Amino acid sequence: MWLGARKGPDKARTLPSRGRVSDLNWHTRLLCVLCATTLLQTVGNLRVMSGVVAAMAANAICDNTPGLTPKQKQMCKATPDAFAAVSEGSKLGLTECQYQFRHHRWNCSTARGNATFGHIMIVGSKEAAFRYAIASAGITYAVTQACSQGNISFCGCATTSKADMVAANTPISDDDLTSSAAWKWGGCSPDVKFGVRFARKFVDAREIERDERTLMNLHNNKAGRKAVRINLQTECKCHGVSGSCTLKTCWVLLPPFRKIGDHLKKKYYKAQFVRSTTRNTNKRSGPNSVSSDPTIHNMDLGRSKVPFLALHKPARESWARQQSTVRRSPPTLQRPKRAELVYLYESPNYCDRDFSKDSLGTTGRLCNRTSSGADGCSKLCCDRGYNTYQYIRTERCRCKFHWCCYVQCSECTERVEEYRCK
């Protein structure tokens, strides 16, 4: 009876407390919902703010990048992720140019330093042809690579076709190509077509003048883009029982950029001398007519005559005389091939410092005393002689691995000589 009497008051006491706990849980849940809603709104606002900040940063970068035309700035602001790839491609082209000409009098240096945008070369020489071509190739390469890596939001992997396999110099035979069961595409092939289109739209946008130098730059820009396409590589993997190759999975790869640089260096040695001329155009223009040439698609050149580049015998007079020589139309109207580099003026000797000729001179350049090539002191220093410098170089040597586990080395010194042009 005593226990039962105690049980009643206990229940009476506990019931209100349970009700308060329930009310507390309801208020706590409501507070959590309000906090979560506020947090989501804050995160959303932060995302909007971050987007605004990113847009402002992109606009500032595009407006303050030297050498960009108004159209290029517009493209930069509209596609900042693609412009990041363009910047990387420009630097890639400059670095490759400096490597290819590291032993030449002209070592890819200009009066504008390491500028990557704008008209970076004054003289329409072979060196300018290579510089514009390698820059165009670098931008095409970097944009294509960024697409395949997912770094650009509006492009991705390529849909590869038989024509792309042929363009990529694939080793697959025609019988394999005609048999749908023999091979299939796999992986993420780079969308080089998009890279070419974007690079053409961006790089060619700076050629706004209407002269033969514009025609030269446009041609070499195209040669650089074409160098990327014709050097694509195809890689295949065989599938089958016991090592047989009943099925091939193939994909296209971008080559190392050094291969494209080597390709354009060969084109540099075979660069063709051209002059601009005009030809009357009819209203009916066929696909092979001059007026339909995409090289001059963005130039308003009149209704009756369209200038274009034609092969010409190289001039042998000095560069200064070339500047004052009246340009005459070549006797033949043979046009250079699209993959070839073209130039308008013979190169200066690059021996002396002259910014008007894109020459920084060779004074102070390192040379090889025993070489008879382009890096030899006699040729690189333009027969001015060289200075010899001696210094002591300290380096690690006689390294040994001790168990376990460290490497112990000695320090060795040697006397080193280097030679610099006077």
Coordinates of C-alpha atoms in Angstrom, one line a residue:
M1 CA 0.0 0.0 0.0
W2 CA 2.8 2.4 0.7
L3 CA 4.5 1.7 -2.5
G4 CA 1.2 2.1 -4.4
A5 CA 0.6 5.5 -2.6
R6 CA 4.0 6.6 -3.7
K7 CA 3.4 5.6 -7.3
G8 CA 0.5 8.0 -7.8
P9 CA 2.4 11.3 -6.9
D10 CA 5.4 10.1 -9.0
K11 CA 3.3 9.9 -12.1
A12 CA 1.7 13.2 -11.3
R13 CA 5.1 14.8 -11.1
T14 CA 6.6 13.2 -14.2
L15 CA 3.8 13.9 -16.7
P16 CA 4.3 17.7 -16.7
S17 CA 8.1 17.3 -17.0
R18 CA 7.6 15.1 -20.1
G19 CA 5.4 17.7 -21.7
R20 CA 8.1 20.4 -21.1
V21 CA 10.7 18.2 -22.7
S22 CA 8.5 17.7 -25.7
D23 CA 7.9 21.5 -26.0
L24 CA 11.7 22.0 -25.7
N25 CA 12.4 19.5 -28.5
W26 CA 9.9 21.3 -30.7
H27 CA 11.4 24.7 -30.1
T28 CA 14.9 23.3 -30.6
R29 CA 13.9 21.7 -33.9
L30 CA 12.4 24.9 -35.1
L31 CA 15.5 26.8 -34.2
C32 CA 17.7 24.3 -36.0
V33 CA 15.5 24.6 -39.1
L34 CA 15.8 28.4 -39.0
C35 CA 19.5 28.2 -38.5
A36 CA 19.9 25.8 -41.4
T37 CA 17.8 28.0 -43.6
T38 CA 19.9 31.0 -42.7
L39 CA 23.1 29.0 -43.3
L40 CA 21.9 27.9 -46.7
Q41 CA 21.0 31.5 -47.6
T42 CA 24.4 32.6 -46.4
V43 CA 26.2 29.9 -48.5
G44 CA 24.1 30.9 -51.5
N45 CA 25.0 34.6 -51.0
L46 CA 28.6 33.6 -50.6
R47 CA 28.5 31.7 -53.9
V48 CA 26.9 34.7 -55.6
M49 CA 29.5 37.0 -54.1
S50 CA 32.3 34.6 -55.1
G51 CA 31.0 34.6 -58.6
V52 CA 30.8 38.4 -58.7
V53 CA 34.4 38.6 -57.2
A54 CA 35.6 36.1 -59.8
A55 CA 34.0 38.1 -62.6
M56 CA 35.5 41.3 -61.3
A57 CA 38.9 39.6 -61.1
A58 CA 38.6 38.3 -64.6
N59 CA 37.6 41.7 -65.9
A60 CA 40.6 43.3 -64.2
I61 CA 43.0 40.7 -65.6
C62 CA 41.6 41.1 -69.1
D63 CA 41.6 44.9 -69.0
N64 CA 45.2 45.0 -67.7
T65 CA 46.8 42.4 -69.9
P66 CA 49.0 44.3 -72.4
G67 CA 48.7 43.6 -76.1
L68 CA 45.0 42.5 -76.2
T69 CA 42.7 43.9 -78.8
P70 CA 39.1 44.9 -77.9
K71 CA 37.8 41.7 -79.4
Q72 CA 40.3 39.6 -77.5
K73 CA 39.4 41.4 -74.2
Q74 CA 35.8 40.6 -74.9
M75 CA 36.6 36.9 -75.4
C76 CA 38.7 36.9 -72.2
K77 CA 35.9 38.3 -70.1
A78 CA 33.3 35.9 -71.6
T79 CA 35.4 32.8 -71.2
P80 CA 38.0 33.4 -68.3
D81 CA 38.7 29.6 -68.0
A82 CA 39.6 29.4 -71.6
F83 CA 41.7 32.5 -71.4
A84 CA 43.7 30.9 -68.6
A85 CA 44.6 28.1 -71.1
V86 CA 45.4 30.8 -73.7
S87 CA 47.9 32.4 -71.3
E88 CA 49.5 29.0 -70.6
G89 CA 49.7 28.3 -74.3
S90 CA 51.4 31.6 -75.1
K91 CA 54.0 30.9 -72.4
L92 CA 54.4 27.4 -73.8
G93 CA 55.1 28.8 -77.2
L94 CA 57.6 31.3 -75.9
T95 CA 59.5 28.7 -73.9
E96 CA 59.7 26.3 -76.9
C97 CA 60.9 29.2 -79.1
Q98 CA 63.6 30.0 -76.7
Y99 CA 64.7 26.3 -76.6
Q100 CA 64.7 25.9 -80.4
F101 CA 66.9 29.0 -80.9
R102 CA 69.0 28.9 -77.7
H103 CA 72.2 28.6 -79.8
H104 CA 71.3 31.1 -82.5
R105 CA 72.1 34.8 -82.7
W106 CA 68.4 35.5 -82.4
N107 CA 67.3 33.5 -79.3
C108 CA 63.6 34.4 -79.5
S109 CA 64.3 37.7 -77.7
T110 CA 62.6 40.9 -78.7
A111 CA 62.6 44.5 -77.6
R112 CA 59.3 43.8 -75.8
G113 CA 60.9 41.1 -73.6
N114 CA 58.7 38.2 -72.8
A115 CA 55.5 39.8 -74.1
T116 CA 53.2 37.1 -75.4
F117 CA 50.3 39.2 -76.9
G118 CA 50.1 41.8 -79.5
H119 CA 52.5 42.5 -82.4
I120 CA 55.7 41.2 -80.8
M121 CA 57.9 41.3 -83.9
I122 CA 58.5 44.3 -86.1
V123 CA 60.3 42.8 -89.1
G124 CA 58.4 40.3 -91.2
S125 CA 61.4 37.9 -91.2
K126 CA 61.7 34.1 -90.9
E127 CA 62.1 34.5 -87.2
A128 CA 58.8 36.4 -87.0
A129 CA 57.2 33.6 -89.0
F130 CA 58.4 31.0 -86.5
R131 CA 57.5 33.2 -83.5
Y132 CA 53.9 33.7 -84.6
A133 CA 53.5 30.0 -85.7
I134 CA 54.8 28.6 -82.4
A135 CA 52.6 31.0 -80.4
S136 CA 49.5 29.9 -82.4
A137 CA 50.5 26.3 -81.9
G138 CA 51.0 26.8 -78.2
I139 CA 47.5 28.3 -77.7
T140 CA 45.9 25.6 -79.8
Y141 CA 47.7 22.9 -77.8
A142 CA 46.9 24.3 -74.4
V143 CA 43.2 24.9 -75.1
T144 CA 42.8 21.4 -76.5
Q145 CA 44.6 19.9 -73.5
A146 CA 42.5 22.0 -71.1
C147 CA 39.3 20.7 -72.7
S148 CA 40.3 17.1 -72.4
Q149 CA 41.2 17.7 -68.7
G150 CA 37.8 19.3 -68.0
N151 CA 39.3 22.7 -67.2
I152 CA 37.1 24.5 -69.7
S153 CA 33.3 24.4 -69.0
F154 CA 32.0 24.4 -72.6
C155 CA 34.2 21.7 -74.2
G156 CA 35.3 18.2 -73.5
C157 CA 36.4 15.0 -75.3
A158 CA 36.3 14.7 -79.0
T159 CA 34.1 12.5 -81.1
T160 CA 36.8 10.9 -83.2
S161 CA 36.1 9.8 -86.8
K162 CA 38.0 8.0 -89.5
A163 CA 39.2 11.3 -90.9
D164 CA 40.8 12.1 -87.5
M165 CA 42.7 8.8 -87.6
V166 CA 44.1 9.6 -91.0
A167 CA 45.0 13.1 -89.8
A168 CA 46.7 11.6 -86.7
N169 CA 48.9 9.3 -88.9
T170 CA 47.5 6.2 -87.3
P171 CA 49.2 2.9 -88.2
I172 CA 45.8 1.1 -88.5
S173 CA 45.2 -0.2 -92.0
D174 CA 42.3 0.6 -94.4
D175 CA 40.9 -2.9 -93.8
D176 CA 40.7 -2.3 -90.1
L177 CA 39.0 1.0 -90.7
T178 CA 36.3 -0.4 -92.9
S179 CA 35.6 -3.3 -90.5
S180 CA 33.5 -1.9 -87.6
A181 CA 34.3 -5.1 -85.6
A182 CA 38.0 -4.6 -85.8
W183 CA 38.3 -1.5 -83.7
K184 CA 36.5 1.0 -81.6
W185 CA 37.2 4.4 -80.1
G186 CA 37.8 4.6 -76.3
G187 CA 39.2 7.0 -73.8
C188 CA 39.0 10.8 -74.0
S189 CA 40.6 11.9 -77.2
P190 CA 41.5 15.6 -77.2
D191 CA 39.1 17.9 -79.1
V192 CA 41.7 19.4 -81.4
K193 CA 39.0 20.8 -83.7
F194 CA 37.7 23.0 -80.9
G195 CA 41.2 24.0 -80.0
V196 CA 41.9 25.1 -83.6
R197 CA 38.6 27.0 -83.8
F198 CA 39.1 28.8 -80.5
A199 CA 42.7 29.6 -81.3
R200 CA 41.9 30.9 -84.7
K201 CA 39.1 33.2 -83.3
F202 CA 41.4 34.5 -80.6
V203 CA 44.8 34.8 -82.2
D204 CA 43.6 36.1 -85.6
A205 CA 41.5 38.8 -83.8
R206 CA 44.6 40.9 -83.4
E207 CA 45.3 41.1 -87.1
I208 CA 43.1 44.2 -87.7
E209 CA 45.3 46.0 -90.1
R210 CA 44.9 45.7 -93.9
D211 CA 48.4 45.1 -95.2
E212 CA 50.7 42.3 -96.4
R213 CA 52.1 41.8 -92.9
T214 CA 48.6 40.9 -91.7
L215 CA 48.4 38.3 -94.5
M216 CA 51.8 37.0 -93.4
N217 CA 50.8 36.7 -89.8
L218 CA 47.5 35.0 -90.6
H219 CA 49.2 32.5 -92.8
N220 CA 51.8 31.6 -90.1
N221 CA 49.1 31.5 -87.4
K222 CA 47.3 28.9 -89.5
A223 CA 50.6 26.9 -90.1
G224 CA 51.0 26.8 -86.3
R225 CA 47.5 25.4 -85.8
K226 CA 48.0 22.9 -88.6
A227 CA 51.2 21.7 -87.0
V228 CA 49.2 20.6 -83.9
R229 CA 46.7 18.6 -86.1
I230 CA 49.2 16.8 -88.3
N231 CA 51.3 15.7 -85.3
L232 CA 48.5 14.1 -83.4
Q233 CA 49.3 10.5 -82.3
T234 CA 47.0 7.5 -82.1
E235 CA 47.5 4.9 -79.5
C236 CA 45.7 1.5 -79.6
K237 CA 45.3 -1.4 -77.2
C238 CA 44.5 -5.0 -78.4
H239 CA 41.9 -7.2 -76.9
G240 CA 41.5 -10.9 -77.5
V241 CA 42.1 -14.4 -76.3
S242 CA 45.7 -15.5 -75.7
G243 CA 47.2 -12.2 -76.9
S244 CA 45.3 -12.1 -80.2
C245 CA 44.1 -8.7 -81.5
T246 CA 40.5 -9.4 -82.5
L247 CA 39.5 -6.0 -81.3
K248 CA 41.4 -2.7 -81.0
T249 CA 40.5 0.2 -78.8
C250 CA 42.1 3.4 -80.1
W251 CA 42.3 7.0 -79.0
V252 CA 44.1 10.1 -80.1
L253 CA 46.8 11.8 -78.1
L254 CA 48.4 15.2 -78.2
P255 CA 52.1 14.7 -78.8
P256 CA 54.8 16.2 -76.6
F257 CA 55.0 19.9 -77.5
R258 CA 58.6 19.5 -78.3
K259 CA 57.6 17.4 -81.3
I260 CA 55.6 20.4 -82.6
G261 CA 58.5 22.7 -82.0
D262 CA 60.8 20.4 -83.9
H263 CA 58.3 20.3 -86.8
L264 CA 58.0 24.1 -87.0
K265 CA 61.8 24.5 -86.7
K266 CA 62.1 22.4 -89.9
K267 CA 59.5 24.6 -91.6
Y268 CA 61.6 27.6 -90.5
Y269 CA 64.6 26.4 -92.4
K270 CA 62.4 26.0 -95.5
A271 CA 60.4 29.2 -95.1
Q272 CA 59.2 30.7 -98.3
F273 CA 59.6 34.3 -99.4
V274 CA 56.4 35.9 -100.5
R275 CA 55.0 39.2 -101.7
S276 CA 51.5 40.4 -101.7
T277 CA 49.6 40.9 -105.0
T278 CA 46.0 41.3 -106.1
R279 CA 43.7 39.5 -108.4
N280 CA 40.4 40.6 -109.8
T281 CA 37.5 38.6 -108.3
N282 CA 34.2 37.7 -110.0
K283 CA 30.9 37.6 -108.4
R284 CA 30.8 33.8 -108.8
S285 CA 33.6 32.5 -106.6
G286 CA 34.4 28.8 -106.5
P287 CA 35.8 26.9 -103.6
N288 CA 39.3 27.3 -104.9
S289 CA 39.1 31.0 -105.7
V290 CA 41.1 33.6 -103.9
S291 CA 38.0 35.4 -102.6
S292 CA 37.0 32.2 -100.7
D293 CA 40.3 31.8 -99.0
P294 CA 39.7 31.6 -95.2
T295 CA 43.1 33.2 -94.6
I296 CA 41.6 36.6 -95.4
H297 CA 38.1 35.9 -94.1
N298 CA 38.2 38.8 -91.6
M299 CA 39.5 41.5 -93.9
D300 CA 37.4 44.0 -95.8
L301 CA 39.5 44.4 -98.8
G302 CA 37.2 45.9 -101.4
R303 CA 34.8 44.6 -104.0
S304 CA 37.0 44.1 -107.1
K305 CA 40.5 43.1 -105.9
V306 CA 41.6 40.9 -103.1
P307 CA 45.3 40.9 -102.0
F308 CA 46.9 37.6 -101.3
L309 CA 50.4 36.2 -100.8
A310 CA 52.3 34.7 -103.7
L311 CA 55.7 33.0 -103.9
H312 CA 58.6 35.2 -105.0
K313 CA 62.3 34.9 -105.5
P314 CA 64.1 36.0 -102.2
A315 CA 65.6 39.5 -102.2
R316 CA 69.3 39.7 -101.8
E317 CA 69.7 43.3 -101.0
S318 CA 70.1 44.7 -97.5
W319 CA 67.3 44.9 -95.1
A320 CA 67.3 48.7 -95.2
R321 CA 67.0 48.6 -99.0
Q322 CA 64.3 46.1 -98.8
Q323 CA 62.2 48.6 -96.8
S324 CA 62.6 51.2 -99.5
T325 CA 62.1 48.9 -102.5
V326 CA 58.9 49.3 -104.4
R327 CA 56.8 46.1 -104.1
R328 CA 56.0 44.7 -107.5
S329 CA 53.7 41.8 -108.2
P330 CA 55.6 38.5 -108.7
P331 CA 55.6 37.1 -112.3
T332 CA 53.9 33.9 -111.1
L333 CA 50.8 33.6 -108.9
Q334 CA 51.8 30.4 -107.2
R335 CA 50.6 30.5 -103.6
P336 CA 52.4 29.0 -100.6
K337 CA 51.0 25.8 -99.0
R338 CA 49.2 26.2 -95.8
A339 CA 51.6 24.2 -93.7
E340 CA 54.6 26.2 -94.8
L341 CA 56.0 29.3 -93.1
V342 CA 56.3 32.5 -95.1
Y343 CA 58.2 35.8 -94.7
L344 CA 58.4 39.2 -96.3
Y345 CA 61.9 40.4 -95.6
E346 CA 65.3 38.8 -95.3
S347 CA 66.5 38.5 -91.7
P348 CA 68.9 41.0 -90.2
N349 CA 72.2 39.6 -88.9
Y350 CA 71.1 40.2 -85.2
C351 CA 74.7 41.0 -84.3
D352 CA 74.2 44.5 -83.0
R353 CA 71.5 45.9 -80.7
D354 CA 68.8 47.5 -82.8
F355 CA 65.2 47.5 -81.6
S356 CA 63.9 48.6 -84.9
K357 CA 65.1 45.2 -86.3
D358 CA 64.0 43.1 -83.4
S359 CA 67.7 42.6 -82.5
L360 CA 69.1 42.7 -79.0
G361 CA 72.6 41.9 -80.2
T362 CA 74.9 39.1 -79.0
T363 CA 77.1 41.0 -76.6
G364 CA 77.5 39.0 -73.4
R365 CA 76.1 35.8 -74.9
L366 CA 77.6 32.5 -73.9
C367 CA 79.4 30.7 -76.8
N368 CA 81.2 27.5 -77.4
R369 CA 84.9 28.0 -78.3
T370 CA 85.4 24.6 -79.9
S371 CA 82.1 24.5 -81.9
S372 CA 81.9 25.4 -85.6
G373 CA 78.1 25.5 -85.5
A374 CA 75.7 28.3 -84.7
D375 CA 76.7 28.3 -81.0
G376 CA 80.4 28.7 -81.9
C377 CA 82.1 31.8 -80.7
S378 CA 83.2 32.8 -84.2
K379 CA 79.7 32.8 -85.6
L380 CA 77.7 33.8 -82.5
C381 CA 79.9 36.7 -81.7
C382 CA 79.9 37.9 -85.3
D383 CA 83.8 37.8 -85.4
R384 CA 84.0 40.4 -82.6
G385 CA 85.9 38.1 -80.3
Y386 CA 85.0 36.9 -76.9
N387 CA 86.1 37.3 -73.3
T388 CA 87.2 34.3 -71.1
Y389 CA 86.0 34.0 -67.5
Q390 CA 87.3 31.6 -64.9
Y391 CA 85.6 30.6 -61.7
I392 CA 85.6 27.8 -59.1
R393 CA 82.6 25.5 -59.1
T394 CA 81.8 23.4 -56.0
E395 CA 79.5 20.4 -56.4
R396 CA 78.8 17.1 -54.6
C397 CA 80.7 14.1 -55.7
R398 CA 81.8 10.5 -54.8
C399 CA 78.4 9.9 -53.2
K400 CA 77.9 6.6 -51.4
F401 CA 74.8 4.9 -50.1
H402 CA 75.0 3.5 -46.5
W403 CA 72.7 0.9 -45.1
C404 CA 70.4 2.0 -43.7
C405 CA 69.6 4.6 -45.0
Y406 CA 71.5 7.7 -45.9
V407 CA 73.8 9.0 -48.7
Q408 CA 77.1 10.5 -47.9
C409 CA 78.9 12.7 -50.5
S410 CA 82.1 14.7 -50.7
E411 CA 82.5 18.2 -52.0
C412 CA 84.6 18.6 -55.1
T413 CA 85.9 21.8 -56.7
E414 CA 86.9 22.4 -60.2
R415 CA 88.1 25.4 -62.3
V416 CA 85.6 26.2 -65.0
E417 CA 86.0 28.5 -68.0
E418 CA 83.2 30.2 -69.9
Y419 CA 83.3 32.4 -73.0
R420 CA 81.1 35.4 -73.6
C421 CA 80.9 37.5 -76.8
K422 CA 82.5 40.9 -76.7

